[in-house]
Coordinates of C-alpha atoms and ligand atoms in Angstrom, one line a residue:
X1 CA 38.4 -50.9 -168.0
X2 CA 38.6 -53.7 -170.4
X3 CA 41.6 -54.7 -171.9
X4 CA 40.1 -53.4 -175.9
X5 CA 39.3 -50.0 -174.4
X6 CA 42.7 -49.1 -172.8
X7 CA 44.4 -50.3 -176.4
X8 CA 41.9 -48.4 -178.0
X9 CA 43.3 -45.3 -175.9
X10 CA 46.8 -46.2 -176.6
X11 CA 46.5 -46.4 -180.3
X12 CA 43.9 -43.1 -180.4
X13 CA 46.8 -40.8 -178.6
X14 CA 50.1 -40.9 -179.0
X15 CA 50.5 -37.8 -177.0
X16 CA 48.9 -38.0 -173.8
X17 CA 49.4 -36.0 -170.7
X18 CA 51.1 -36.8 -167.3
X19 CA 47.5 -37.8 -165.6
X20 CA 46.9 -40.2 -168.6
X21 CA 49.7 -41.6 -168.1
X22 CA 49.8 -42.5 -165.2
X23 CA 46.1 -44.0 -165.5
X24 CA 47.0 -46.4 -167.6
X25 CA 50.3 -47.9 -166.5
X26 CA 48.4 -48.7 -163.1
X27 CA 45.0 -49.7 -165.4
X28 CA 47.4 -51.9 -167.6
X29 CA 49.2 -53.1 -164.5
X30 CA 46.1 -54.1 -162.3
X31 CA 44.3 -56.3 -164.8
X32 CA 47.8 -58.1 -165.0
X33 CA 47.3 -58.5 -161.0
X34 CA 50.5 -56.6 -160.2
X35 CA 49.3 -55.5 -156.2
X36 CA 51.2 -52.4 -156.7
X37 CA 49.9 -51.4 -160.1
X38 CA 49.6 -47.5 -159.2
X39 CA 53.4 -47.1 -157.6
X40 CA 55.2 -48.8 -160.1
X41 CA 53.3 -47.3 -162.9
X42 CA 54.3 -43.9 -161.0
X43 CA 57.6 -45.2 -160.4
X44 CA 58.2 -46.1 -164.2
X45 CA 56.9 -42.6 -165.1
X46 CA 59.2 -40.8 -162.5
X47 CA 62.4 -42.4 -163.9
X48 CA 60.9 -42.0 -167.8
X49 CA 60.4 -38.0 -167.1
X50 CA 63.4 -37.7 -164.5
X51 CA 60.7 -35.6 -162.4
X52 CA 60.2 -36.6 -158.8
X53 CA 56.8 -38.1 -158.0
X54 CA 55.4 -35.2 -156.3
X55 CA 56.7 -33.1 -159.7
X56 CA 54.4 -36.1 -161.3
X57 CA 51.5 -35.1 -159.5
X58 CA 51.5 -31.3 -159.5
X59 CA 51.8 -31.5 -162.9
X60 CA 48.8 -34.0 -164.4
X61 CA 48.2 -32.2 -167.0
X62 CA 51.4 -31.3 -168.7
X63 CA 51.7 -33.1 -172.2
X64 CA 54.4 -35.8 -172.9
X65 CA 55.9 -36.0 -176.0
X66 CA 54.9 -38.5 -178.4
X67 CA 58.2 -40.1 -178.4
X68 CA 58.2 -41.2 -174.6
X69 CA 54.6 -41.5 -174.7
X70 CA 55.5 -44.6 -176.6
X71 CA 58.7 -45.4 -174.4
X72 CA 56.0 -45.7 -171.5
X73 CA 53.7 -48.1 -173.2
X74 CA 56.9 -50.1 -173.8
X75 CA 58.1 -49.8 -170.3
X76 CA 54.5 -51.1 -168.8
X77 CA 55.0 -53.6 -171.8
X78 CA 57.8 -55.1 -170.5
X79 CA 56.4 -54.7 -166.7
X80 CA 53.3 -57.0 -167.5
X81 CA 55.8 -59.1 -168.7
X82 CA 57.1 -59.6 -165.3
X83 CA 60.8 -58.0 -166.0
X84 CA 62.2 -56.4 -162.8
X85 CA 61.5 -52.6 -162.6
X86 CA 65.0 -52.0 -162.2
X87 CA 66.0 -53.9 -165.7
X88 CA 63.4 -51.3 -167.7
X89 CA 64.5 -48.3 -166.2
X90 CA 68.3 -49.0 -165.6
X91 CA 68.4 -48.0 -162.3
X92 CA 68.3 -49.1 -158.6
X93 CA 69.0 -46.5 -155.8
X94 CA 71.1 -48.1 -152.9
X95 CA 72.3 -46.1 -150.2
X96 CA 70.8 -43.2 -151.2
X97 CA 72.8 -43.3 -154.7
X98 CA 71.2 -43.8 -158.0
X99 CA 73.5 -47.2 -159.2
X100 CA 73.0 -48.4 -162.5
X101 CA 71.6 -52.0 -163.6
X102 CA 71.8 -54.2 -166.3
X103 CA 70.4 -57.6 -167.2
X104 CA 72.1 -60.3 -166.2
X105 CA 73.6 -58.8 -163.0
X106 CA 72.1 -59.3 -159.8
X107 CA 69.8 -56.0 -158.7
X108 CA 71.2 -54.8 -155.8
X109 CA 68.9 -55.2 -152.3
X110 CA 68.0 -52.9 -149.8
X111 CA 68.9 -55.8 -146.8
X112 CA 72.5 -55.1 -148.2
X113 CA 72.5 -51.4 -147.5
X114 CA 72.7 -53.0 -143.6
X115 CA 75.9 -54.6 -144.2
X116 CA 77.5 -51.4 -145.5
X117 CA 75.7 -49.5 -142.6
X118 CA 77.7 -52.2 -140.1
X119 CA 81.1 -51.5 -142.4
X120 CA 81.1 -48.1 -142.1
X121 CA 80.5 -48.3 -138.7
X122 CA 83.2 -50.7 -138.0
X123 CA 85.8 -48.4 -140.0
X124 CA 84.7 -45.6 -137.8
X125 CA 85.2 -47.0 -135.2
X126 CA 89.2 -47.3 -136.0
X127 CA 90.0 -43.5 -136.7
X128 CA 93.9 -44.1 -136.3
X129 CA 93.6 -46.5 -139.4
X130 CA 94.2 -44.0 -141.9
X131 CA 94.6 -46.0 -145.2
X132 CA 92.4 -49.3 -145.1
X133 CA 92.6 -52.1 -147.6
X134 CA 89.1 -54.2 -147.8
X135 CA 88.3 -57.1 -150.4
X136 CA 85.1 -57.8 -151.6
X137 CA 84.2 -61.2 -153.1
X138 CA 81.3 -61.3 -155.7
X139 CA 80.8 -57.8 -156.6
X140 CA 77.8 -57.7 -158.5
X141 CA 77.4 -54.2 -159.4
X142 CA 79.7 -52.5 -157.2
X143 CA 77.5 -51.5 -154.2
X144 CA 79.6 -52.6 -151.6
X145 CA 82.9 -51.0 -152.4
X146 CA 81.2 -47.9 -154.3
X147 CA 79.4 -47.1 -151.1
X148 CA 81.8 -47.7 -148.8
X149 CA 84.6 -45.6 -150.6
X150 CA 82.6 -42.5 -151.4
X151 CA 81.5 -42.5 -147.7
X152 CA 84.8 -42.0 -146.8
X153 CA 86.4 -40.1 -149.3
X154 CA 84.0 -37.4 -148.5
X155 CA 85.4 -37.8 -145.2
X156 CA 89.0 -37.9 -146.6
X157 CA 89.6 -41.4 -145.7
X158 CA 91.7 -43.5 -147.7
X159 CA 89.5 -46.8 -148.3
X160 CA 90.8 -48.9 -151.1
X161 CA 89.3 -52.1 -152.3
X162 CA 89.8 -55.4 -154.5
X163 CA 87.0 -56.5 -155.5
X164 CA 86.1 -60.1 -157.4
X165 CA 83.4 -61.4 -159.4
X166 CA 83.2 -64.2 -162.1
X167 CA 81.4 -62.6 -164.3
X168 CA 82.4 -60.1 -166.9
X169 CA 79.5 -58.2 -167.1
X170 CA 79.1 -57.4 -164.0
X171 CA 82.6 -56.2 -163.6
X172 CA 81.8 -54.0 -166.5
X173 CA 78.9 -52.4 -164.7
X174 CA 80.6 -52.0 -161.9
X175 CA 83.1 -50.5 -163.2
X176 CA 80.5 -47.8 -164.9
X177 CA 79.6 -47.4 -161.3
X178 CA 82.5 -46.8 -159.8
X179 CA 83.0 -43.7 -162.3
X180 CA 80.2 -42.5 -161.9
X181 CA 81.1 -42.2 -158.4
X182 CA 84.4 -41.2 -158.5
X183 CA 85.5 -44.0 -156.8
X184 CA 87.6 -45.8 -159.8
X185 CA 91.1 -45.0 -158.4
X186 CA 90.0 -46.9 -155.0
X187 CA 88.8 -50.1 -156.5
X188 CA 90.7 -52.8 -158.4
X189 CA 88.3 -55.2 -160.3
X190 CA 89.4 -58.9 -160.6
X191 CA 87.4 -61.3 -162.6
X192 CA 87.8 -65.1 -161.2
X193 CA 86.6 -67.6 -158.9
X194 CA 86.4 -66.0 -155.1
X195 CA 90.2 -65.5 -153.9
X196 CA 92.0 -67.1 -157.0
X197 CA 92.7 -63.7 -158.5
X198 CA 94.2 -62.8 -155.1
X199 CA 96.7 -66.4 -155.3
X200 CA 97.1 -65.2 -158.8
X201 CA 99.4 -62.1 -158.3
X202 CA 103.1 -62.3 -157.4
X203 CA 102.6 -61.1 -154.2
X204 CA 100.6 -61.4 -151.1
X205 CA 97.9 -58.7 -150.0
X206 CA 96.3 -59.0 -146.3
X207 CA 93.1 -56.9 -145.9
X208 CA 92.0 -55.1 -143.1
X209 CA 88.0 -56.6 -143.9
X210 CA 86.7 -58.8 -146.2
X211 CA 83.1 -58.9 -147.1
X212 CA 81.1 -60.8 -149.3
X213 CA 77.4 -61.1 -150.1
X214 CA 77.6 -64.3 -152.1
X215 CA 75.1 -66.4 -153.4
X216 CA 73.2 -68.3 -150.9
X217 CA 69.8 -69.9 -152.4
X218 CA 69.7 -73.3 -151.4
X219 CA 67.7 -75.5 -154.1
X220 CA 65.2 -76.0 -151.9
X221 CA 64.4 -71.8 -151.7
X222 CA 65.0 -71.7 -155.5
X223 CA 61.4 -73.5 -156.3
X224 CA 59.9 -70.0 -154.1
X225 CA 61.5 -67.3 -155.3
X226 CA 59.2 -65.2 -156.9
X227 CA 59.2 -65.5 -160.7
X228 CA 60.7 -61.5 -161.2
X229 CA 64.0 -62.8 -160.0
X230 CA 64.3 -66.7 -160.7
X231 CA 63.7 -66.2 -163.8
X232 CA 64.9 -62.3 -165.1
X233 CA 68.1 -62.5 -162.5
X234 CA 71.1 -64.4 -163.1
X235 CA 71.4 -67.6 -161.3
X236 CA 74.8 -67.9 -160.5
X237 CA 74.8 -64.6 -158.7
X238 CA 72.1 -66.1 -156.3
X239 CA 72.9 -70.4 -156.3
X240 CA 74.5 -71.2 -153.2
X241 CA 74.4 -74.9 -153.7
X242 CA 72.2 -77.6 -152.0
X243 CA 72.5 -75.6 -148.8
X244 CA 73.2 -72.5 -150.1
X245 CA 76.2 -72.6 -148.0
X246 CA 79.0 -73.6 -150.4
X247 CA 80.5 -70.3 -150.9
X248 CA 80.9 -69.5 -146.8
X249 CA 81.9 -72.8 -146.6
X250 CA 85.0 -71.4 -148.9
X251 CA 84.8 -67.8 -147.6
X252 CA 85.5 -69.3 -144.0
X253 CA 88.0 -71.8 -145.1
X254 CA 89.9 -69.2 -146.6
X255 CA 89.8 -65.9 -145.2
X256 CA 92.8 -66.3 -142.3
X257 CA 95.2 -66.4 -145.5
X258 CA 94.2 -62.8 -146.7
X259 CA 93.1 -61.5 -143.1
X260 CA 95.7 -59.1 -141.1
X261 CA 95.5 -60.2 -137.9
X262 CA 92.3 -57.8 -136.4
X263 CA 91.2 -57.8 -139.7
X264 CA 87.4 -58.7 -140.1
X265 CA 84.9 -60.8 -142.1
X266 CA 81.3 -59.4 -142.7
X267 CA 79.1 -61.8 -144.4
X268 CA 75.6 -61.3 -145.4
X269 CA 73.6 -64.3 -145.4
X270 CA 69.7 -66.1 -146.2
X271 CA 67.6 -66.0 -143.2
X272 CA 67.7 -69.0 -142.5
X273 CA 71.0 -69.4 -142.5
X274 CA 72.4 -67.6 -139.1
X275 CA 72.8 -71.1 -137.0
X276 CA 74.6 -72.9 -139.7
X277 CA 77.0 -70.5 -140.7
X278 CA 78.2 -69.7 -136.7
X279 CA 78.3 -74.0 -136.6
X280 CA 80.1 -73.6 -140.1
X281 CA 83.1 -70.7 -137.9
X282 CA 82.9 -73.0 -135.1
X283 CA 83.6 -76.0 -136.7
X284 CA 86.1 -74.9 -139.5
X285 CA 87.3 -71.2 -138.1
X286 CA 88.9 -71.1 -134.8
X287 CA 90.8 -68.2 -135.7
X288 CA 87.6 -66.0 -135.8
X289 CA 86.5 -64.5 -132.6
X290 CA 83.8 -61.6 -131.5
X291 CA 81.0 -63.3 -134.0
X292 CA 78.1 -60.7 -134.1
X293 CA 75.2 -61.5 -135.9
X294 CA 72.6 -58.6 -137.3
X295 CA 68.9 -58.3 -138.9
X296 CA 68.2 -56.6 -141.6
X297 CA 64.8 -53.7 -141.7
X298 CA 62.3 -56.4 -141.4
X299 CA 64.3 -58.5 -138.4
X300 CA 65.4 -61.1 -140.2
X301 CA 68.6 -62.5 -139.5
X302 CA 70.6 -61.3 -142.2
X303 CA 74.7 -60.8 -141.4
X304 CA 77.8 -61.9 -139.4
X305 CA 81.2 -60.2 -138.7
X306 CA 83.6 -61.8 -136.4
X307 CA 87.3 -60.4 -136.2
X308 CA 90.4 -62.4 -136.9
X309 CA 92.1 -63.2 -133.2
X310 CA 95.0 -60.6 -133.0
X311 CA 98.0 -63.2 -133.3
X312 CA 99.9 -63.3 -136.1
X313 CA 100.0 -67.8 -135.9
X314 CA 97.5 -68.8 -137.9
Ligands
SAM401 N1 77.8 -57.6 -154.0 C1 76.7 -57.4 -154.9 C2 75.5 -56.9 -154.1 O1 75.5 -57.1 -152.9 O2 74.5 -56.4 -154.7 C3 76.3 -58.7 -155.7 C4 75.9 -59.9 -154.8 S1 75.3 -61.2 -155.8 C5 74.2 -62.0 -154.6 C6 76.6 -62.4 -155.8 C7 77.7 -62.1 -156.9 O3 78.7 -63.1 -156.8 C8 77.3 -62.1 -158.3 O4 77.7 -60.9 -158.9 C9 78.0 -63.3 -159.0 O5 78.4 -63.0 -160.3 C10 79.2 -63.4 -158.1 N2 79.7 -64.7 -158.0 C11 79.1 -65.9 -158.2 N3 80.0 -66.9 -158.1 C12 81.2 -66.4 -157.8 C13 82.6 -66.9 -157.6 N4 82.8 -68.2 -157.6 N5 83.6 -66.0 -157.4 C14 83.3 -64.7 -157.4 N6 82.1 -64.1 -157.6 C15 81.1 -65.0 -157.8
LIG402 N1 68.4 -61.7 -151.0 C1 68.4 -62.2 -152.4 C2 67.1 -62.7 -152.8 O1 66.5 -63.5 -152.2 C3 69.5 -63.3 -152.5 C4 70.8 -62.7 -152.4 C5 72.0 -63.7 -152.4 O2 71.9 -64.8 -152.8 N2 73.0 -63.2 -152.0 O3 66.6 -62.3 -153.8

C-alpha cells in the first residue's frame, strides 16, 4: 500500500473497526521500516482499547469509536516518529506490574527486573531480619523500591526504602508509582546528588542494602544507541561519563559510610563493564567481600553484589 492510499483510508473513515485498525498501524509502520510493524501496532492498540491482544483478535470486527479511532492515528503518528512506545501509551510493565512513564524519565528495562529478582532473593534469604532498611540511588521511576516493597508487604515484611534521584520529575513519577502500589508509606523520596541527601539530615542512617542502577553510557556507546533512546530519553539518566564509570566510582567510594556492617551493594552495570568495576572494588573497596557477578536474560554480564565484611572498623 502506498503511502496516498492508506491516508486516503484514514481521512475516508473516522470510524473503523478493530481489524482496520490494526491493518494500518503495521501498514503505516512497515513503510517507515519499523521490523516490528505488526506487534507494536497491536501493542499500541491493546493499551488504546485496554483489551488484551487475544481480546484484539477475537474481536476484528468490533467498531471503535471515532474519537480513539483518531487517538490511534496519533499514536502510530508519533511511533513513525520514532518516540518510544512507552512515552505514547504511558506505560511500561516491569515485574509483572503496569508502572507508569513519562517523558523525560528513563523507561524502565527488563535487564533490571534481574537485579530486583537477585534483591528479593537476597532478603529471603535473611528471614530473621524482620524490618529492613535499603537505599536506592537514582530512582528513575520507582521500579526498584516499588517492586521490592510490594513483594514483601504481601509477604508481611517490613521493607523500607530511601530512595534518591536528581531529578524532579522523576521523583514525581515515582512517587505516582509508589501510590499506585501502595507502597508510599515505605519509600522516602530525596531529590539531590547520590548520597548528599543522606549527609544532609541531622542524623546518620546505615542500610542493610544499597542498590543503584546509575547511569553508565560511556561516550564512546553514546554514538550507538539507537536513536529511540539517545534522543527521546533523558541523558543524564543514562551518561556515565567517559567510561561510564563515574558514578560506581562514587557508589564504591562511598557506600562503607551508609553500609551496616553485612549490609550489601547490588549494582547493575553496561556489559562491558564487569572487569572494571571488580578492578574499581579491588582497588578502592577493601571493605567489600563475596563479589558475585550476574547476566541478565540474554547472558550478558549485567550486575554485582558483594557484602560489606562483618566488622564494624571501617
Ligand atoms: N532506577 C531506575 C530504573 O532502574 O529504571 C532508573 C535508572 S536510570 C538508568 C538512572 C537514574 O539516575 C535517572 O533517574 C537519573 O535521573 C538519576 N541520576 C542521574 N544522576 C544522578 C545523581 N548524581 N544523583 C542521583 N540520581 C541521579
Ligand atoms: N540499559 C540502558 C540502555 O542501554 C542503560 C541504562 C543505564 O545507563 N543505567 O538503554
Amino acid at each position: 500500500m502506498d503511502n496516498c492510499s492508506i491516508n486516503k483510508t484514514v481521512e475516508k473513515t473516522d470510524k473503523q473497526n478493530i481489524g482496520d485498525l490494526l491493518h494500518f498501524g503495521k501498514a503505516v509502520l512497515e513503510q517507515n521500516s519499523n521490523q516490528n510493524a505488526e506487534s507494536e501496532s497491536i501493542l499500541l492498540l491493546s493499551y488504546l482499547l485496554n483489551k488484551e491482544k487475544s481480546a484484539l483478535f477475537l474481536n476484528r470486527h468490533l467498531p471503535v469509536s471515532p474519537y480513539k479511532t483518531k487517538r490511534f492515528y496519533e499514536w502510530v503518528e508519533q511511533r513513525k516518529k520514532g518516540i518510544p512506545i512507552q512515552y505514547i501509551t504511558g506505560f511500561q510493565n516491569f515485574m509483572g506490574l503496569e508502572f507508569e512513564t513519562s517523558e523525560g524519565v528513563f523507561i524502565p528495562r527488563s535487564e533490571t527486573e534481574i537485579l530486583v529478582e537477585k534483591i528479593i532473593e537476597l532478603i529471603e534469604m535473611f528471614p530473621e531480619k524482620k524490618r529492613l532498611s535499603l537505599l536506592d540511588l537514582g530512582a528513575g521511576s520507582g521500579v526498584i523500591p516499588i517492586t521490592v516493597c510490594s513483594f514483601f508487604q504481601k509477604k508481611g515484611r517490613d521493607v523500607n526504602f530511601y530512595a534518591v534521584d536528581v531529578s524532579e520529575k522523576a521523583l514525581r513519577l515515582a512517587a505516582k508509582n509508589a501510590q499506585k502500589f501502595h507502597c508510599q508509606n515505605h519509600i522516602n523520596f530525596m531529590k539531590g546528588e547520590l548520597f548528599t541527601p543522606l549527609k544532609e539530615l541531622n542524623r546518620s542512617i546505615l542500610f542493610d542494602g544499597i542498590i543503584s542502577n546509575p547511569p553508565y553510557i560511556s561516550h564512546r556507546d553514546w554514538k550507538n544507541l539507537p536513536d529511540e533512546v539517545r534522543i527521546f530519553e533523558p541523558p543524564e539518566a543514562l551518561l556515565g561519563g567517559e567510561k561510564g564509570l563515574d558514578f560506581y566510582q562514587k557508589i564504591i567510594r562511598e557506600s562503607p559510610k551508609f553500609l551496616k556492617p553485612g549490609g550489601f551493594l547490588a549494582l547493575e552495570f553496561g556489559h562491558r563493564q564487569k572487569n572494571d568495576i571488580k578492578q574499581l572494588i579491588t582497588e578502592n573497596a577493601n571493605y567489600l567481600q563475596k563479589v558475585i557477578t550476574f547476566r541478565d536474560y540474554y547472558h550478558n554480564d549485567r550486575g554485582i553484589i558483594a557484602f560489606k565484611n562483618s566488622s564494624e572498623n571501617n
